Amino acid sequence: MKILVTGAAGFIGYHLCEQYLAQGYHVVGLDNLNDYYDVNLKYGRLTQLGFNQSEIKPKVLVESRLHGNQCTFIQLDLEDKEGIAHLFSIEKFDLVCNLAAQAGVRYSLEQPFQYVDSNVTGFLSILESCRHFGVKKLIYASSSSVYGLNEKIPFSVHDNVDHPISLYAATKKTNELMAYTYSHLFEIQMVGLRFFTVYGPWGRPDMAMFLFTDAILNNRPIQVFNEGNLSRDFTYVNDIVGGMMTITEAFENNKISAPYSLYNIGNSKPVPLLSFIQAIEKATGKTAIKEMLPMQPGDVERTWADVTGLIQDFNYTPITSVEEGVAAFVNWYKGYYNVK
């Protein structure tokens, strides 16, 4: 299959491209390479995929030096509907995996228009191009943030999610509604995935894993919100990508019958934030200096994924413990930033 991966220079998108290529799929990566966080990290991921930074230009399709024309990349905004439509018209995708989005709960309070442009208008560009250029299979990223202040645990896809507490969450809920509508109207098979706190090598600098490791190794205090009374369903990136590979293979073999499906994808083992910090302390061999702070606007106390649906339909089995995952991230961080 020829697969479009949007957000290919992003954290999960990069890892997914690696796995797709390892399995012999033809991959077209797309990313706008915005400066929400260090662009050098995004170029670093693309370098791992075989792309030369000097060759990457807006709206120019370039080939990987490692994988030739089996892996190409284009720098393009999702909301550029003419550019997206042109790409679909010439590439004839069998499957689209939409991971591109403006991420970050707290940042959505500062730049609301950017979130609607990227996450809503951008997703509409993808849906419209799938509709008009014959793409009948789509996997897209949603988020555990749609659960808002849901007090029922674990979080189930059958729970009401009509009360988001951040604009980021609202855009992700909007994506789910848009996807359902297009699936119903235009017979496009859709699988939506609500990601739960993904971490691992090449992770985003605005996420707790990166922030804590960076601060601890550089003898700076870490900010611990809600006085540490938080828990998260931390999920290692390889487990996330493994689940996505299984769904992709099911699409390839026409084993998905439902026109529209929505799943939680997480570790389903919530970890107290302070225990997560202890795992980082163990991996770094250093003690964190903790700055205890109140709860942040748009944040939630706990997340916990009910992954029953994914287990039943795709035999999903996350296997990476927090200790293993944290150690892998710390090793990558030390190597990438040359920390002794």
Coordinates of C-alpha atoms in Angstrom, one line a residue:
M1 CA 0.0 0.0 0.0
K2 CA 1.0 3.6 -0.5
I3 CA 0.3 5.4 2.8
L4 CA 0.2 9.2 3.5
V5 CA 1.5 10.0 7.0
T6 CA 0.7 13.5 8.1
G7 CA 2.8 14.8 11.0
A8 CA 5.7 12.7 9.7
A9 CA 8.3 14.9 11.4
G10 CA 6.4 14.7 14.7
F11 CA 7.0 12.3 17.5
I12 CA 4.5 9.5 16.8
G13 CA 4.5 10.2 13.0
Y14 CA 8.3 9.6 12.8
H15 CA 8.1 6.3 14.7
L16 CA 5.2 5.2 12.5
C17 CA 7.0 6.0 9.3
E18 CA 10.0 3.9 10.6
Q19 CA 7.7 0.9 11.1
Y20 CA 5.8 1.3 7.9
L21 CA 9.1 1.3 6.0
A22 CA 10.4 -1.7 7.9
Q23 CA 7.3 -3.6 6.8
G24 CA 7.7 -2.6 3.1
Y25 CA 5.0 0.0 2.7
H26 CA 5.4 2.9 0.4
V27 CA 5.4 6.0 2.6
V28 CA 4.7 9.7 1.8
G29 CA 5.4 11.9 4.8
L30 CA 3.9 15.3 5.2
D31 CA 4.7 18.0 7.9
N32 CA 4.6 21.8 8.0
L33 CA 7.7 21.9 10.3
N34 CA 6.3 24.7 12.4
D35 CA 8.2 26.2 15.3
Y36 CA 5.9 25.2 18.1
Y37 CA 9.0 23.4 19.5
D38 CA 12.6 23.1 18.4
V39 CA 12.5 22.6 14.6
N40 CA 16.0 20.9 14.8
L41 CA 14.4 18.0 16.6
K42 CA 11.9 17.6 13.7
Y43 CA 14.7 17.7 11.1
G44 CA 16.6 15.2 13.3
R45 CA 13.7 12.8 12.9
L46 CA 13.6 13.3 9.2
T47 CA 17.3 12.7 9.0
Q48 CA 16.7 9.3 10.6
L49 CA 14.3 8.6 7.8
G50 CA 17.0 9.5 5.2
F51 CA 16.1 13.1 4.3
N52 CA 18.7 15.8 3.8
Q53 CA 17.6 19.1 5.5
S54 CA 19.1 21.2 2.7
E55 CA 16.8 19.5 0.2
I56 CA 13.6 20.1 2.1
K57 CA 11.6 23.1 0.7
P58 CA 7.9 24.1 1.0
K59 CA 5.7 22.2 -1.4
V60 CA 8.5 20.1 -2.9
L61 CA 8.4 16.3 -2.8
V62 CA 11.8 14.9 -2.0
E63 CA 13.1 11.3 -1.9
S64 CA 14.7 9.6 1.1
R65 CA 18.4 8.8 0.6
L66 CA 17.9 5.6 2.6
H67 CA 14.7 4.4 1.0
G68 CA 14.6 6.0 -2.4
N69 CA 11.2 6.6 -3.9
Q70 CA 9.6 4.2 -1.4
C71 CA 9.8 7.1 1.1
T72 CA 9.2 10.7 0.1
F73 CA 8.5 13.8 2.1
I74 CA 6.7 17.1 1.5
Q75 CA 6.7 20.3 3.6
L76 CA 3.0 21.4 3.4
D77 CA 0.3 22.9 5.7
L78 CA -2.8 20.8 6.1
E79 CA -4.9 24.0 5.7
D80 CA -3.5 24.6 2.2
K81 CA -6.4 22.8 0.6
E82 CA -5.2 23.3 -2.9
G83 CA -1.8 21.9 -2.1
I84 CA -3.3 18.9 -0.3
A85 CA -5.7 18.3 -3.1
H86 CA -2.8 18.4 -5.7
L87 CA -0.8 15.9 -3.6
F88 CA -3.7 13.5 -3.4
S89 CA -4.3 13.8 -7.1
I90 CA -0.8 12.8 -8.1
E91 CA 0.0 10.2 -5.4
K92 CA -3.2 8.0 -5.3
F93 CA -3.0 6.9 -1.7
D94 CA -4.4 3.6 -0.5
L95 CA -4.5 4.7 3.2
V96 CA -4.1 8.0 5.0
C97 CA -2.9 8.2 8.6
N98 CA -3.5 11.7 9.9
L99 CA -1.3 12.5 12.9
A100 CA -0.7 16.2 12.1
A101 CA -2.2 18.6 14.5
Q102 CA -1.3 21.6 16.6
A103 CA -0.6 19.8 19.9
G104 CA -0.5 21.0 23.5
V105 CA -3.3 21.7 25.9
R106 CA -1.8 24.7 27.6
Y107 CA -0.7 26.4 24.4
S108 CA -4.2 26.2 23.1
L109 CA -5.2 28.8 25.7
E110 CA -2.6 31.2 24.1
Q111 CA -3.1 30.6 20.3
P112 CA -6.7 29.5 19.8
F113 CA -6.9 30.4 16.1
Q114 CA -3.8 28.3 15.3
Y115 CA -5.6 25.3 16.8
V116 CA -8.7 25.7 14.7
D117 CA -6.7 26.4 11.5
S118 CA -4.6 23.3 11.9
N119 CA -6.8 20.8 13.7
V120 CA -10.2 21.6 12.2
T121 CA -9.6 23.3 8.9
G122 CA -6.6 21.1 8.2
F123 CA -8.5 17.9 9.0
L124 CA -11.3 19.1 6.7
S125 CA -8.7 19.4 3.9
I126 CA -7.7 15.7 4.5
L127 CA -11.3 14.5 4.5
E128 CA -12.3 16.5 1.4
S129 CA -9.3 15.1 -0.5
C130 CA -10.1 11.5 0.6
R131 CA -13.6 12.1 -0.6
H132 CA -12.6 13.5 -4.0
F133 CA -9.6 11.3 -4.8
G134 CA -11.0 7.9 -3.9
V135 CA -9.2 7.2 -0.6
K136 CA -11.5 4.8 1.3
K137 CA -9.3 4.1 4.4
L138 CA -8.3 6.6 7.1
I139 CA -6.7 6.3 10.5
Y140 CA -6.7 9.6 12.5
A141 CA -5.4 10.8 15.8
S142 CA -7.8 11.9 18.6
S143 CA -6.8 12.4 22.2
S144 CA -7.6 11.4 25.8
S145 CA -8.1 15.1 26.4
V146 CA -11.6 14.8 25.0
Y147 CA -12.7 13.1 28.3
G148 CA -12.3 16.4 30.2
L149 CA -13.3 16.2 33.8
N150 CA -14.8 12.7 33.4
E151 CA -14.9 11.1 36.9
K152 CA -15.7 7.6 35.7
I153 CA -12.6 5.4 35.3
P154 CA -11.2 3.9 33.3
F155 CA -12.2 6.2 30.5
S156 CA -14.4 4.4 27.9
V157 CA -15.2 5.4 24.3
H158 CA -18.8 4.9 25.4
D159 CA -18.6 7.7 27.9
N160 CA -20.0 11.2 27.3
V161 CA -17.3 13.6 26.1
D162 CA -19.4 16.7 25.6
H163 CA -17.5 18.8 28.2
P164 CA -14.0 19.5 27.0
I165 CA -11.9 21.8 29.2
S166 CA -9.4 23.0 26.7
L167 CA -9.7 24.2 23.1
Y168 CA -7.3 21.5 22.1
A169 CA -9.7 18.9 23.4
A170 CA -12.6 20.6 21.6
T171 CA -10.8 20.4 18.3
K172 CA -10.2 16.7 18.8
K173 CA -13.8 16.1 19.6
T174 CA -14.7 18.0 16.5
N175 CA -12.4 15.8 14.5
E176 CA -14.3 12.7 15.7
L177 CA -17.6 14.3 14.7
M178 CA -16.3 15.3 11.3
A179 CA -14.8 11.8 10.7
Y180 CA -18.1 10.1 11.5
T181 CA -20.0 12.4 9.1
Y182 CA -17.6 11.8 6.2
S183 CA -17.6 8.1 6.9
H184 CA -21.4 8.0 6.8
L185 CA -21.8 10.3 3.8
F186 CA -19.0 9.2 1.5
E187 CA -18.3 5.5 2.5
I188 CA -14.8 6.2 3.8
Q189 CA -13.7 3.6 6.5
M190 CA -12.4 5.5 9.5
V191 CA -10.6 4.4 12.6
G192 CA -10.1 7.1 15.3
L193 CA -7.6 6.6 18.1
R194 CA -7.6 8.5 21.4
F195 CA -4.0 8.6 22.4
F196 CA -3.0 8.5 26.1
T197 CA 0.2 10.3 27.2
V198 CA 2.7 8.9 24.7
Y199 CA 6.4 9.1 25.6
G200 CA 9.7 7.6 24.3
P201 CA 12.8 8.4 22.3
W202 CA 12.5 11.5 20.0
G203 CA 9.6 12.7 22.2
R204 CA 8.3 16.2 22.3
P205 CA 10.1 18.8 24.4
D206 CA 6.8 20.2 25.8
M207 CA 5.9 16.8 27.4
A208 CA 6.6 15.8 31.0
M209 CA 9.0 13.1 30.1
F210 CA 11.3 15.5 28.2
L211 CA 10.8 18.5 30.5
F212 CA 11.6 16.4 33.6
T213 CA 14.6 14.6 32.2
D214 CA 16.1 17.8 30.7
A215 CA 15.7 19.7 34.0
I216 CA 17.0 16.9 36.2
L217 CA 20.1 16.3 34.1
N218 CA 20.8 20.0 34.0
N219 CA 20.2 20.6 37.8
R220 CA 17.1 22.7 37.3
P221 CA 13.9 22.4 39.3
I222 CA 11.0 20.6 37.8
Q223 CA 7.4 22.0 37.9
V224 CA 5.1 19.5 39.6
F225 CA 1.5 20.6 39.2
N226 CA -1.4 19.9 41.5
E227 CA 1.2 19.3 44.3
G228 CA 2.0 16.0 42.5
N229 CA -1.5 14.6 42.9
L230 CA -1.8 13.5 39.3
S231 CA -1.7 10.2 37.5
R232 CA -1.4 9.5 33.8
D233 CA -1.8 6.5 31.6
F234 CA 1.8 6.8 30.3
T235 CA 2.2 4.8 27.1
Y236 CA 5.4 3.9 25.4
V237 CA 5.6 4.9 21.7
N238 CA 6.4 1.4 20.4
D239 CA 3.2 0.1 22.0
I240 CA 1.2 2.8 20.3
V241 CA 2.9 2.2 16.9
G242 CA 2.4 -1.5 17.3
G243 CA -1.3 -1.0 17.7
M244 CA -1.4 1.2 14.6
M245 CA 0.5 -1.4 12.6
T246 CA -2.0 -4.0 13.5
I247 CA -4.9 -1.8 12.3
T248 CA -3.0 -1.0 9.1
E249 CA -2.5 -4.7 8.4
A250 CA -6.2 -5.3 9.0
F251 CA -7.1 -2.5 6.5
E252 CA -4.6 -4.0 4.0
N253 CA -6.3 -7.4 4.3
N254 CA -9.8 -6.0 4.3
K255 CA -10.5 -7.4 7.8
I256 CA -12.2 -4.2 9.0
S257 CA -15.9 -4.3 8.3
A258 CA -17.2 -1.4 10.4
P259 CA -17.5 1.9 8.5
Y260 CA -16.5 3.9 11.5
S261 CA -14.6 2.8 14.7
L262 CA -13.2 4.7 17.7
Y263 CA -10.8 3.3 20.2
N264 CA -8.7 4.3 23.2
I265 CA -5.1 3.4 22.8
G266 CA -3.0 3.5 25.9
N267 CA -1.2 1.3 28.4
S268 CA -4.3 1.0 30.6
K269 CA -2.1 1.1 33.7
P270 CA -2.2 4.6 35.2
V271 CA 1.0 5.7 37.0
P272 CA 1.1 8.4 39.8
L273 CA 3.1 11.4 38.6
L274 CA 5.5 11.1 41.5
S275 CA 6.2 7.5 40.7
F276 CA 7.0 8.5 37.1
I277 CA 9.4 11.1 38.4
Q278 CA 11.1 8.4 40.6
A279 CA 11.6 6.3 37.5
I280 CA 13.4 9.2 35.8
E281 CA 15.5 9.8 38.9
K282 CA 16.5 6.1 38.8
A283 CA 17.3 6.2 35.1
T284 CA 19.3 9.5 35.4
G285 CA 21.0 8.7 38.7
K286 CA 20.0 12.1 40.0
T287 CA 17.4 13.5 42.4
A288 CA 14.8 15.9 41.1
I289 CA 14.4 19.4 42.7
K290 CA 10.7 19.6 42.8
E291 CA 8.7 22.9 42.6
M292 CA 5.2 22.1 43.8
L293 CA 2.6 24.1 42.0
P294 CA -1.3 24.3 41.8
M295 CA -3.3 22.7 39.0
Q296 CA -3.0 24.3 35.6
P297 CA -6.0 25.5 33.6
G298 CA -7.2 22.9 31.1
D299 CA -5.4 20.0 33.0
V300 CA -7.0 16.9 34.5
E301 CA -6.1 14.9 37.6
R302 CA -6.0 11.5 36.1
T303 CA -6.2 9.6 32.8
W304 CA -6.8 5.8 32.4
A305 CA -7.6 4.1 29.1
D306 CA -10.2 1.3 28.8
V307 CA -8.7 -0.5 25.8
T308 CA -11.2 -3.4 25.7
G309 CA -12.3 -2.6 22.2
L310 CA -8.8 -2.6 20.8
I311 CA -8.0 -5.8 22.5
Q312 CA -11.1 -7.5 21.2
D313 CA -10.8 -6.3 17.6
F314 CA -7.0 -6.2 17.1
N315 CA -5.5 -8.2 20.0
Y316 CA -3.8 -5.1 21.2
T317 CA -1.1 -5.8 23.9
P318 CA 1.1 -3.0 25.3
I319 CA 4.1 -4.6 26.8
T320 CA 6.6 -1.9 27.8
S321 CA 6.8 -1.0 31.6
V322 CA 7.3 2.6 32.7
E323 CA 10.8 1.7 34.0
E324 CA 11.8 0.2 30.6
G325 CA 10.3 3.1 28.7
V326 CA 11.8 5.8 30.8
A327 CA 15.2 4.2 30.7
A328 CA 15.0 4.1 26.9
F329 CA 14.1 7.8 26.7
V330 CA 16.9 8.8 29.1
N331 CA 19.4 6.8 27.0
W332 CA 18.2 8.5 23.8
Y333 CA 18.3 12.0 25.4
K334 CA 21.8 11.5 26.7
G335 CA 23.0 10.3 23.2
Y336 CA 21.2 13.0 21.2
Y337 CA 22.3 15.9 23.5
N338 CA 25.7 14.3 24.3
V339 CA 25.1 14.3 28.0
K340 CA 27.6 12.2 30.0

